Coordinates of C-alpha atoms and ligand atoms in Angstrom, one line a residue:
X23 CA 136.4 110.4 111.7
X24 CA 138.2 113.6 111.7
X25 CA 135.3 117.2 111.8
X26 CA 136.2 120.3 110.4
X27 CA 137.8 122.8 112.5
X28 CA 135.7 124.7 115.0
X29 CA 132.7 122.4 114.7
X30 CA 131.5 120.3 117.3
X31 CA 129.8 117.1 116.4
X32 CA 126.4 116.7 118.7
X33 CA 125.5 113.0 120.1
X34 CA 123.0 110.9 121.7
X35 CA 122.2 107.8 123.4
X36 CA 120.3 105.4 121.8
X37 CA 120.5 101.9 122.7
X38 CA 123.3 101.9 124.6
X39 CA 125.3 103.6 121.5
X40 CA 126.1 107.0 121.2
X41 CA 125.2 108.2 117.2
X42 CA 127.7 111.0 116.2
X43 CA 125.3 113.4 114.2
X44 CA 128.1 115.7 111.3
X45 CA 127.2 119.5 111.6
X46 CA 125.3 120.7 109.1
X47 CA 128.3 123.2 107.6
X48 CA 130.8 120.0 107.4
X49 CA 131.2 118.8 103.9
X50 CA 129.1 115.8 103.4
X51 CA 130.4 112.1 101.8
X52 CA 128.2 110.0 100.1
X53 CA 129.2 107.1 99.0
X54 CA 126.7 106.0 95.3
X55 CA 126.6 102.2 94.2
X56 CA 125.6 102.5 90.6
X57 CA 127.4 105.5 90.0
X58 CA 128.1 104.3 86.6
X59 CA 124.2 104.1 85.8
X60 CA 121.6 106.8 84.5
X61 CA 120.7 107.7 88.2
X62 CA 123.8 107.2 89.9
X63 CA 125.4 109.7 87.0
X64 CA 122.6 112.4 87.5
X65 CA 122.6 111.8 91.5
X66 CA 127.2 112.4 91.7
X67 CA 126.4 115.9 89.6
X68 CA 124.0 116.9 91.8
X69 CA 125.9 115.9 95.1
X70 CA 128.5 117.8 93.5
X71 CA 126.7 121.1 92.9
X72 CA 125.5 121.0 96.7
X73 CA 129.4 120.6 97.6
X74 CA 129.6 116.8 98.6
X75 CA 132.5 114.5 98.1
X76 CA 131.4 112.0 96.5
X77 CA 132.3 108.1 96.3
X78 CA 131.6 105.9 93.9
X79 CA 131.9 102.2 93.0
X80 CA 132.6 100.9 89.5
X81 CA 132.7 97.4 88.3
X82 CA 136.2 96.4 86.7
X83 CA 134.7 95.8 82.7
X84 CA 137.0 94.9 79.7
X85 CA 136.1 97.8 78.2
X86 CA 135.3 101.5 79.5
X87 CA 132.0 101.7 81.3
X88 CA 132.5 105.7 83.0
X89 CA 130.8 107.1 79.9
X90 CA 128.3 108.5 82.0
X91 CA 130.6 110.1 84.6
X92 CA 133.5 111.0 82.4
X93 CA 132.5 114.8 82.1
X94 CA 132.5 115.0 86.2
X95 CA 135.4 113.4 86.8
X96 CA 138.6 114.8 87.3
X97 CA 141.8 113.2 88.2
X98 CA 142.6 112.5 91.6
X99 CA 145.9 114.0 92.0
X100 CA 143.9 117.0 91.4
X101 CA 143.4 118.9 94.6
X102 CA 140.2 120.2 93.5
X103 CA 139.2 116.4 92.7
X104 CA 135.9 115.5 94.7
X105 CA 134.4 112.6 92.8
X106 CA 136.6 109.5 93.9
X107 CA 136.1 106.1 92.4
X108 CA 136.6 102.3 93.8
X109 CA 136.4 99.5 92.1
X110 CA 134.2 97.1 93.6
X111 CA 130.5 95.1 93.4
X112 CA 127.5 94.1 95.1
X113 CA 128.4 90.7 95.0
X114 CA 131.4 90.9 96.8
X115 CA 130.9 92.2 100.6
X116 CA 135.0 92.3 101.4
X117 CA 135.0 94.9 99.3
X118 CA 132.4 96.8 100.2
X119 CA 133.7 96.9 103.8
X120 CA 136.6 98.2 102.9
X121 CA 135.1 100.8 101.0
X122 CA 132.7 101.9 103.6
X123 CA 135.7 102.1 106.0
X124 CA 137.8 103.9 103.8
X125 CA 135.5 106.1 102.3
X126 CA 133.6 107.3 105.7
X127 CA 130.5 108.1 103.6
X128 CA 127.7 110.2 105.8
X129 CA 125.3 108.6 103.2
X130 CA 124.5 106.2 101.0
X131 CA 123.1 105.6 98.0
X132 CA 122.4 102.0 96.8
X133 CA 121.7 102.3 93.3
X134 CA 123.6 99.1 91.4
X135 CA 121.2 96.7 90.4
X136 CA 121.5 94.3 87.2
X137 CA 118.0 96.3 86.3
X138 CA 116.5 95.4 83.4
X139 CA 113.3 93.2 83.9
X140 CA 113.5 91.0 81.2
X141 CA 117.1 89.8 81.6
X142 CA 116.5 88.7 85.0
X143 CA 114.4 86.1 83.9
X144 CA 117.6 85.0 81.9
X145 CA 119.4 85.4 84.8
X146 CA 118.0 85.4 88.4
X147 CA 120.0 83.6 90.5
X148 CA 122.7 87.0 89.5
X149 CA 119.8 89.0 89.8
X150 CA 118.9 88.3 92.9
X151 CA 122.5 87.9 94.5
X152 CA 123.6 91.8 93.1
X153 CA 120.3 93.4 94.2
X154 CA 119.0 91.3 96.9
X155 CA 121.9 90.5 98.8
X156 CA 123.8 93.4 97.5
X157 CA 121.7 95.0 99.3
X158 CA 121.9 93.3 102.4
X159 CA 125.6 93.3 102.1
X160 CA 125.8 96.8 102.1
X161 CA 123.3 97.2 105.0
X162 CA 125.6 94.5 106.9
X163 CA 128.4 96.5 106.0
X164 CA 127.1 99.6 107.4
X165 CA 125.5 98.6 110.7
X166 CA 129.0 97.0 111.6
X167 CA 130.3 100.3 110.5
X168 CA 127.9 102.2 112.6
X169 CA 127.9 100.3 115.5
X170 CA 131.8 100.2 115.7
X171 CA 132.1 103.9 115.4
X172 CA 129.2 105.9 116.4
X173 CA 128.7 107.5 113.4
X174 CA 125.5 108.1 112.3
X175 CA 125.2 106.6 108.1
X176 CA 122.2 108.0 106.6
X177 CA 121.1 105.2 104.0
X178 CA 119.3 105.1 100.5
X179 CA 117.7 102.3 99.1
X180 CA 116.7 102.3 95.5
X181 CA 113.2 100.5 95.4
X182 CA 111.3 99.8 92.4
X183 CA 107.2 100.2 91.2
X184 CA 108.1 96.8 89.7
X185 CA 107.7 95.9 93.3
X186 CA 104.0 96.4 92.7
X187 CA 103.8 94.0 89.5
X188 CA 100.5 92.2 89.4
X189 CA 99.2 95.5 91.4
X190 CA 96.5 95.7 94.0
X191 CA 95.3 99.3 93.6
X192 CA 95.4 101.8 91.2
X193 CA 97.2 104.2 91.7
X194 CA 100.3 102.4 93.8
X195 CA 100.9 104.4 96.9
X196 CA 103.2 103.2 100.1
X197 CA 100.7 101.2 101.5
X198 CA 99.7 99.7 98.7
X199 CA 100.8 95.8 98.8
X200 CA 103.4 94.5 96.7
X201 CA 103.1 91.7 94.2
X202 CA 106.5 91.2 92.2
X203 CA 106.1 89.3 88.9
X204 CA 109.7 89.0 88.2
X205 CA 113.5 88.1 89.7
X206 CA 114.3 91.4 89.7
X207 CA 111.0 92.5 91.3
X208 CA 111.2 90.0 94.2
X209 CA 114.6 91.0 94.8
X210 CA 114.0 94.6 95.1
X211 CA 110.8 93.4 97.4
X212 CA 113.6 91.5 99.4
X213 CA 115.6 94.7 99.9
X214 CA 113.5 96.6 100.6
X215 CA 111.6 94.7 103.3
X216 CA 115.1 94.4 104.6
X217 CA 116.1 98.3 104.8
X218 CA 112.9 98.7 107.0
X219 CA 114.1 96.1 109.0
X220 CA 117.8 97.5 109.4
X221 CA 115.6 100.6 110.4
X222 CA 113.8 98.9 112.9
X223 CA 116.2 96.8 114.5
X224 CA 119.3 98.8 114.7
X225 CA 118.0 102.4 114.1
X226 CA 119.5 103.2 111.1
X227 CA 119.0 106.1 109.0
X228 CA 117.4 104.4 105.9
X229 CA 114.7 105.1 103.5
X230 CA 113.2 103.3 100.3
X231 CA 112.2 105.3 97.6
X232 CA 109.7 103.3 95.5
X233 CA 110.7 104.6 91.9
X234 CA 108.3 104.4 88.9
X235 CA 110.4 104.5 85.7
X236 CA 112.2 107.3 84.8
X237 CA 114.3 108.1 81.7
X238 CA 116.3 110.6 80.2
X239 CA 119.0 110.5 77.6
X240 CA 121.4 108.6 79.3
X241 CA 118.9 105.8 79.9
X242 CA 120.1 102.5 78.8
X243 CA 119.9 101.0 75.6
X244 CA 117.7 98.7 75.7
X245 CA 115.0 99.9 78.2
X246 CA 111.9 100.5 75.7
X247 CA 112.1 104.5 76.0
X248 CA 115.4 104.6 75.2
X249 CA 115.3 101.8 72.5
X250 CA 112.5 103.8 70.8
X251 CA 114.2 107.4 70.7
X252 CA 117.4 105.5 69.7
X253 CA 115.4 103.6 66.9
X254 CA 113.8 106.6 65.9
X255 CA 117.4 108.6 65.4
X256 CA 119.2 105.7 63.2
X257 CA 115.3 105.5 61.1
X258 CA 115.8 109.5 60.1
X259 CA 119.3 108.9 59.9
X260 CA 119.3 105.8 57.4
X261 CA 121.0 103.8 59.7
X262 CA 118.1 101.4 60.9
X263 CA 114.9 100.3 58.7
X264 CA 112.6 98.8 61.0
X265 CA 111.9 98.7 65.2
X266 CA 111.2 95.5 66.5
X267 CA 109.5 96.1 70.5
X268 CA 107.2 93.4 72.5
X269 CA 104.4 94.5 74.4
X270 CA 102.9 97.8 73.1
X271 CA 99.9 98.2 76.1
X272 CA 102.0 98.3 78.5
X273 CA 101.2 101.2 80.4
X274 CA 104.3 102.8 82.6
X275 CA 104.5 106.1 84.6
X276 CA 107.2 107.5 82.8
X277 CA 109.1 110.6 84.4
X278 CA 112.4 112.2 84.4
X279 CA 115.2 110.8 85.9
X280 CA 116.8 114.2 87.1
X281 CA 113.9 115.2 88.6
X282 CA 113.7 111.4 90.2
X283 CA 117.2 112.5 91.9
X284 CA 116.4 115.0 93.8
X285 CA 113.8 113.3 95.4
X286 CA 116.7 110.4 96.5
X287 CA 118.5 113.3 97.9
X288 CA 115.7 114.9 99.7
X289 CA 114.6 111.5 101.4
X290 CA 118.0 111.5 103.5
X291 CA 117.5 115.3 104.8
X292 CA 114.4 114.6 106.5
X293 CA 114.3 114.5 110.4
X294 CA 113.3 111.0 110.5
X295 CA 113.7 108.0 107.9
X296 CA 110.7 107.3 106.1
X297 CA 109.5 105.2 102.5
X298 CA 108.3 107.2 99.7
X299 CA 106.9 106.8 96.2
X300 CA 108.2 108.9 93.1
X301 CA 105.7 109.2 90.2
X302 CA 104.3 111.6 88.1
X303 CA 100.7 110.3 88.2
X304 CA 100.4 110.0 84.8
X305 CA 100.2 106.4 83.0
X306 CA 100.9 106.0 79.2
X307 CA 101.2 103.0 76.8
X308 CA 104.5 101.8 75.3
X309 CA 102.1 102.6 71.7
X310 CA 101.6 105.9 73.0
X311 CA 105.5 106.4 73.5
X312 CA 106.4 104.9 69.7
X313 CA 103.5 106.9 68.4
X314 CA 104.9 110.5 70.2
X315 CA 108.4 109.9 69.0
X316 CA 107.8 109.2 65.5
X317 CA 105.4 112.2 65.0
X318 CA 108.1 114.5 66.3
X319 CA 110.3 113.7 63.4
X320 CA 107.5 114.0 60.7
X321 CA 106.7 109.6 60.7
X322 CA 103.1 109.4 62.1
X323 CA 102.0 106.1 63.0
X324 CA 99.5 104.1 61.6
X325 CA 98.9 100.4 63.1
X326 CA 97.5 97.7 61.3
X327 CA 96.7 93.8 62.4
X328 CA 96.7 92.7 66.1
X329 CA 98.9 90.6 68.5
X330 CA 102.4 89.0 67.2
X331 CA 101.2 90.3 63.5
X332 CA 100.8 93.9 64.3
X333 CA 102.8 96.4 62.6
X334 CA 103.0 100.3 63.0
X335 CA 103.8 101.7 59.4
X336 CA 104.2 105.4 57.9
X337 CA 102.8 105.8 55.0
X338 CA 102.8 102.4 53.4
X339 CA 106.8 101.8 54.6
X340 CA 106.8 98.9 58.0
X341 CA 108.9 100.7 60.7
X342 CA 107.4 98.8 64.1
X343 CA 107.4 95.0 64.2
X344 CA 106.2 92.7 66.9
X345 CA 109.2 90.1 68.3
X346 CA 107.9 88.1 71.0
X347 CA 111.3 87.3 72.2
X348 CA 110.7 90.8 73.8
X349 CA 107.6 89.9 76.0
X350 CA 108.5 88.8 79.6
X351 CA 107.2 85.8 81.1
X352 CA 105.1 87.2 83.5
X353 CA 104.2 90.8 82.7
X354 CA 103.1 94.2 84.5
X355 CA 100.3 95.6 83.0
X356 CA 99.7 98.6 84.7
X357 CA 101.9 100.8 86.7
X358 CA 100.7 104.6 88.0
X359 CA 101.9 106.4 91.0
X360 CA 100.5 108.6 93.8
X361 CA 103.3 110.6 94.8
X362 CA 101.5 112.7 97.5
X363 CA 103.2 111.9 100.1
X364 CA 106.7 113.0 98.5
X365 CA 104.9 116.1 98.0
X366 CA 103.5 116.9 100.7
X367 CA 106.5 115.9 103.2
X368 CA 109.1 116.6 101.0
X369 CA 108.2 119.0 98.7
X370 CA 108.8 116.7 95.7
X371 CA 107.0 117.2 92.1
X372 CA 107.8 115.9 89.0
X373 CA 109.1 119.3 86.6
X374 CA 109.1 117.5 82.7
X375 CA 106.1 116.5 81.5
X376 CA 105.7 112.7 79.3
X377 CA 105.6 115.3 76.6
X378 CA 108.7 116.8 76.9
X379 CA 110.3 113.5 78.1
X380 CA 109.4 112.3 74.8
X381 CA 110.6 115.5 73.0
X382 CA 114.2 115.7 75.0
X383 CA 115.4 112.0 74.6
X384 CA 114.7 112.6 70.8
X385 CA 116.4 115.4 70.4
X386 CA 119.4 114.5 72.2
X387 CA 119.4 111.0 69.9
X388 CA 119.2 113.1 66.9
X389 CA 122.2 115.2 68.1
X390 CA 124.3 111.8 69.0
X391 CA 123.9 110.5 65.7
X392 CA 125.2 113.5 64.6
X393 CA 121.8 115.4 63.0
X394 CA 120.4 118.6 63.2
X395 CA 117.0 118.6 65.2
X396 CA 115.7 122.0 64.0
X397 CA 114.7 121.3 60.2
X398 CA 113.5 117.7 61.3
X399 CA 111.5 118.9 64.2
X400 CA 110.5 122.3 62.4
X401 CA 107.6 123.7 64.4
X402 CA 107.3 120.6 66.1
X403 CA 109.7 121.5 68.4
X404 CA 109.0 123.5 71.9
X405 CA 111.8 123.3 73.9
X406 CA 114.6 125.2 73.0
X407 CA 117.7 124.6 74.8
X408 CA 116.0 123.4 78.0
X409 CA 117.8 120.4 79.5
X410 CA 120.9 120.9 77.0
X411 CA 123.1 119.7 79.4
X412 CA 122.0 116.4 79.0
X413 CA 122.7 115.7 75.5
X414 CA 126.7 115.7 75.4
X415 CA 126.9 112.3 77.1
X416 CA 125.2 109.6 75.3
X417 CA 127.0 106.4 73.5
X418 CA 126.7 106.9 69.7
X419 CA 128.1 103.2 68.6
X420 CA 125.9 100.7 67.4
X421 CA 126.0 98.1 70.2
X422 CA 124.6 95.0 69.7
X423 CA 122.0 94.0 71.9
X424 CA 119.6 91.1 72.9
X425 CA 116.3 93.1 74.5
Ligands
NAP102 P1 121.2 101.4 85.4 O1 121.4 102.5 84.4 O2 121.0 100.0 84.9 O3 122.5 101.4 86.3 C1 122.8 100.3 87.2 C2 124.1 100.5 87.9 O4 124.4 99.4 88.7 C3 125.3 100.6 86.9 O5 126.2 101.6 87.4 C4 125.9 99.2 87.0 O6 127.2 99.2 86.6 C5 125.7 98.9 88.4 N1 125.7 97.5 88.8 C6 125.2 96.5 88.1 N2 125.5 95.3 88.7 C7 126.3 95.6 89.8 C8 126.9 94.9 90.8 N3 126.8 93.5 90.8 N4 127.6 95.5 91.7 C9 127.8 96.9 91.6 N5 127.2 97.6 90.7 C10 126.4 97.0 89.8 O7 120.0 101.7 86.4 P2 119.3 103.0 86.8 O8 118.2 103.2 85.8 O9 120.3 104.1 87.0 O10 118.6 102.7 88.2 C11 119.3 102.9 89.4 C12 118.7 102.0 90.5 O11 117.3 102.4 90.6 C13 118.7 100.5 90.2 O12 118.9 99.9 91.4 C14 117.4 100.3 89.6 O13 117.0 98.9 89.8 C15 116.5 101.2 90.4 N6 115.3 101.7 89.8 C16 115.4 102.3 88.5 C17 114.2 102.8 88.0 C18 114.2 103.5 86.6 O14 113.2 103.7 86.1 N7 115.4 103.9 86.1 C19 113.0 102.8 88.7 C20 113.0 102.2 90.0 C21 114.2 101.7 90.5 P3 127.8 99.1 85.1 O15 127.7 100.4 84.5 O16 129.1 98.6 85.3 O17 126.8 98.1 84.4
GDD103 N1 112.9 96.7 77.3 C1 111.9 96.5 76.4 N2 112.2 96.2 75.2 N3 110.6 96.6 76.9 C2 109.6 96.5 76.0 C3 109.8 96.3 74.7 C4 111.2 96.1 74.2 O1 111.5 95.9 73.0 N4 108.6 96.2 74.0 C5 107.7 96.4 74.9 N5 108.3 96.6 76.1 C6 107.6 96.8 77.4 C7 107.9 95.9 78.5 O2 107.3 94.6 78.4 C8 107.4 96.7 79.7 O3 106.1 96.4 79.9 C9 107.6 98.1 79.3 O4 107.9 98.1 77.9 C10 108.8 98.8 80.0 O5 109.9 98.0 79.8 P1 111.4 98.6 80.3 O6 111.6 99.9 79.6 O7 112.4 97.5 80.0 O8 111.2 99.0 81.8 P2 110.5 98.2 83.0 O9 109.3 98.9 83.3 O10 110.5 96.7 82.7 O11 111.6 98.4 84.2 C11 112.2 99.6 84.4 O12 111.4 100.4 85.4 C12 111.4 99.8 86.7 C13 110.5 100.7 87.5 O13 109.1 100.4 87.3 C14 113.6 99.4 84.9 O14 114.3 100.6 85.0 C15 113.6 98.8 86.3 O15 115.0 98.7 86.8 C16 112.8 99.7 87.2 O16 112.7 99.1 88.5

């Protein structure tokens, strides 16, 4: 590892192994699994803006997948180039090795996951090898890496409220117990019991953050947010008759996935590694989402019959159907955070209210699909311009999908 010029790295002893500690004026590496994601996209632009050279891994796909990361990237013969992707996955630790040893990262950030709840009941046994072995993997990887050189790895570890599930105590705090009620949910359990572990055992610098959904516009398709605003877009549009969703009490803690980010970021520049939850401390019902969105574009929501035979109609016109191919096996009811921790160690709090969560992944839907928010929003509309960035970077084809 090569340090900037007139910069001395400070050391110390611990366990027989000296840890290297980088100066706080030398440019920082991080190294982002998931990079092609909703977080790992928001997470490289902000690494960016504080000066990092970042790393990413991508997953070869027949077809592009750098939507989300094609307005930061620039080519690397560039000398100004400081977003550098490799192609590589969780499931494959060679790979991952030779990243880590190429790349030199001063922190990482493991946020690849196959993520979507319901399709790891469809498929667990790849659920749990990318997100629970990735994970260890990577934390394999890095200890090796550590150990060998002396250089201290600071390490991120992106843990779910899923983790909760069937939950113990409302709200879900650190010390609440966990109680996964899915493939996906026991997997993250699994890493994350293993990052404290790594933390323990070999003293590394890692941290779980214990997420509670966030969204944004560049949230996937077919997460129910997302699905909703999208829906709601192609139903103004003409493009889309009716919504079909699955379980409408759900009740999530729904923030903001920039805001989510920074809090990733602000875990690894602590003094000491520690666990935190990210929430907003507000719970809401997947109704409560449909009912929001559709009122913002002029379609209030009536609903009318119960269970698999409800519908949500405007006027007399059906635009919500139940299809129970959408419930999951073994549901979470319930999920609200207490983020006081964050806030009181870190400084984290949650800026965009479920309001204007709501009102920003509309608007930038309407814009993809190629409308004019103002005159369907009218007065409706509060806020002007804020988060504008955001809206330039969202897939407009169809896409056929399964949840
Ligand atoms: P996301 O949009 O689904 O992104 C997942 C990322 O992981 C994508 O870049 C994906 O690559 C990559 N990936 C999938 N399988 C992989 C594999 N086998 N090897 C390497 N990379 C792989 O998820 P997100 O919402 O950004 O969430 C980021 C992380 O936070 C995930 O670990 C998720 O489980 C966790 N989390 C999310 C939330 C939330 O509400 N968003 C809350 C708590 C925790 P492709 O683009 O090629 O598919
Ligand atoms: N996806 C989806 N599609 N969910 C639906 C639908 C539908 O048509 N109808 C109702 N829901 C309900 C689900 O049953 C669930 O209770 C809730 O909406 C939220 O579902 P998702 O948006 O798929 O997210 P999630 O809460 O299961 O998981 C997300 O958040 C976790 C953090 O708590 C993902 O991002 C996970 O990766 C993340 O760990």
């Amino acid at each position: 590892m090569s340090f900037a010029i007139g910069l001395e790295p400070q050391a110390i002893l611990i366990f027989g192994v000296f840890l290297v500690f980088a100066p706080s004026s030398m440019t920082q590496r991080a190294l982002i699994t998931g990079i092609t994601g909703q977080d790992g996209s928001y997470l490289a632009e902000l690494l960016l803006k504080k000066n990092y050279e970042v790393h990413g891994i991508i997953r070869r796909a027949s077809t592009f997948n750098t939507d989300r990361i094609d307005h930061i990237y620039v080519d690397a013969h560039d000398p100004q180039a400081r977003l550098f992707l490799h192609y590589g996955d969780l499931t494959d630790g060679t790979t991952l090795r030779r990243i880590l040893e190429q790349v030199q990262p001063t922190e990482v950030y493991n946020l690849g996951a196959q993520s979507h709840v319901r399709v790891s009941f469809d498929a667990p046994e790849y659920t749990v090898d990318a997100v629970a072995m990735g994970t260890l993997r990577l934390l394999e990887a890095i200890r090796d890496y550590q150990q060998r050189t002396g250089i201290r790895v600071k390490f991120y570890q992106a843990g779910s409220s899923e983790m909760f599930g069937l939950v113990q105590e409302i709200p879900q705090k650190e010390t609440t117990p966990f109680y996964p009620r899915s493939p996906y949910a026991c997997a993250k359990v699994y890493g994350y019991w293993q990052t404290v572990n790594y933390r323990e055992a070999y003293n590394l610098f890692a941290c779980n953050g214990i997420l509670f959904n966030h969204e944004s516009p560049r949230r996937g398709e077919t997460f129910v947010t997302r699905k909703i605003t999208r829906a709601v877009s192609r139903i103004v549009a003409g493009k889309q008759d009716k919504l079909y969703l699955g379980n409408l009490d759900a009740k999530r803690d729904w923030g903001y996935a920039k805001d989510y980010v920074e809090g990733m970021w602000m875990m690894l520049q602590q003094p000491q590694p520690d666990d935190y939850v990210l929430a907003t401390g507000e719970t809401h019902t997947v109704r409560e989402f449909v009912e929001r969105a559709f009122a913002l574009v002029g379609l209030p929501i009536t609903w009318k019959g119960s269970g698999q035979a409800e519908q949500g109609l405007y006027k007399d016109q059906v635009l919500i159907e139940i299809d129970p191919r959408y419930y999951r096996p073994t549901e979470v009811d319930l999920l609200l955070g207490d983020a006081s921790k964050a806030k009181r160690v870190l400084g984290w709090e949650p800026k965009v209210s479920f309001p204007q969560l709501v009102e920003l992944m509309v608007l930038a839907d309407l814009e993809a699909i190629g409308l004019d928010p103002d005159p369907i929003l009218g007065e409706r509309r509060t806020l002007n311009g804020l988060l504008s960035e955001d809206r330039a970077f969202i897939r407009t084809q169809l896409g056929v999908h399964y949840d």
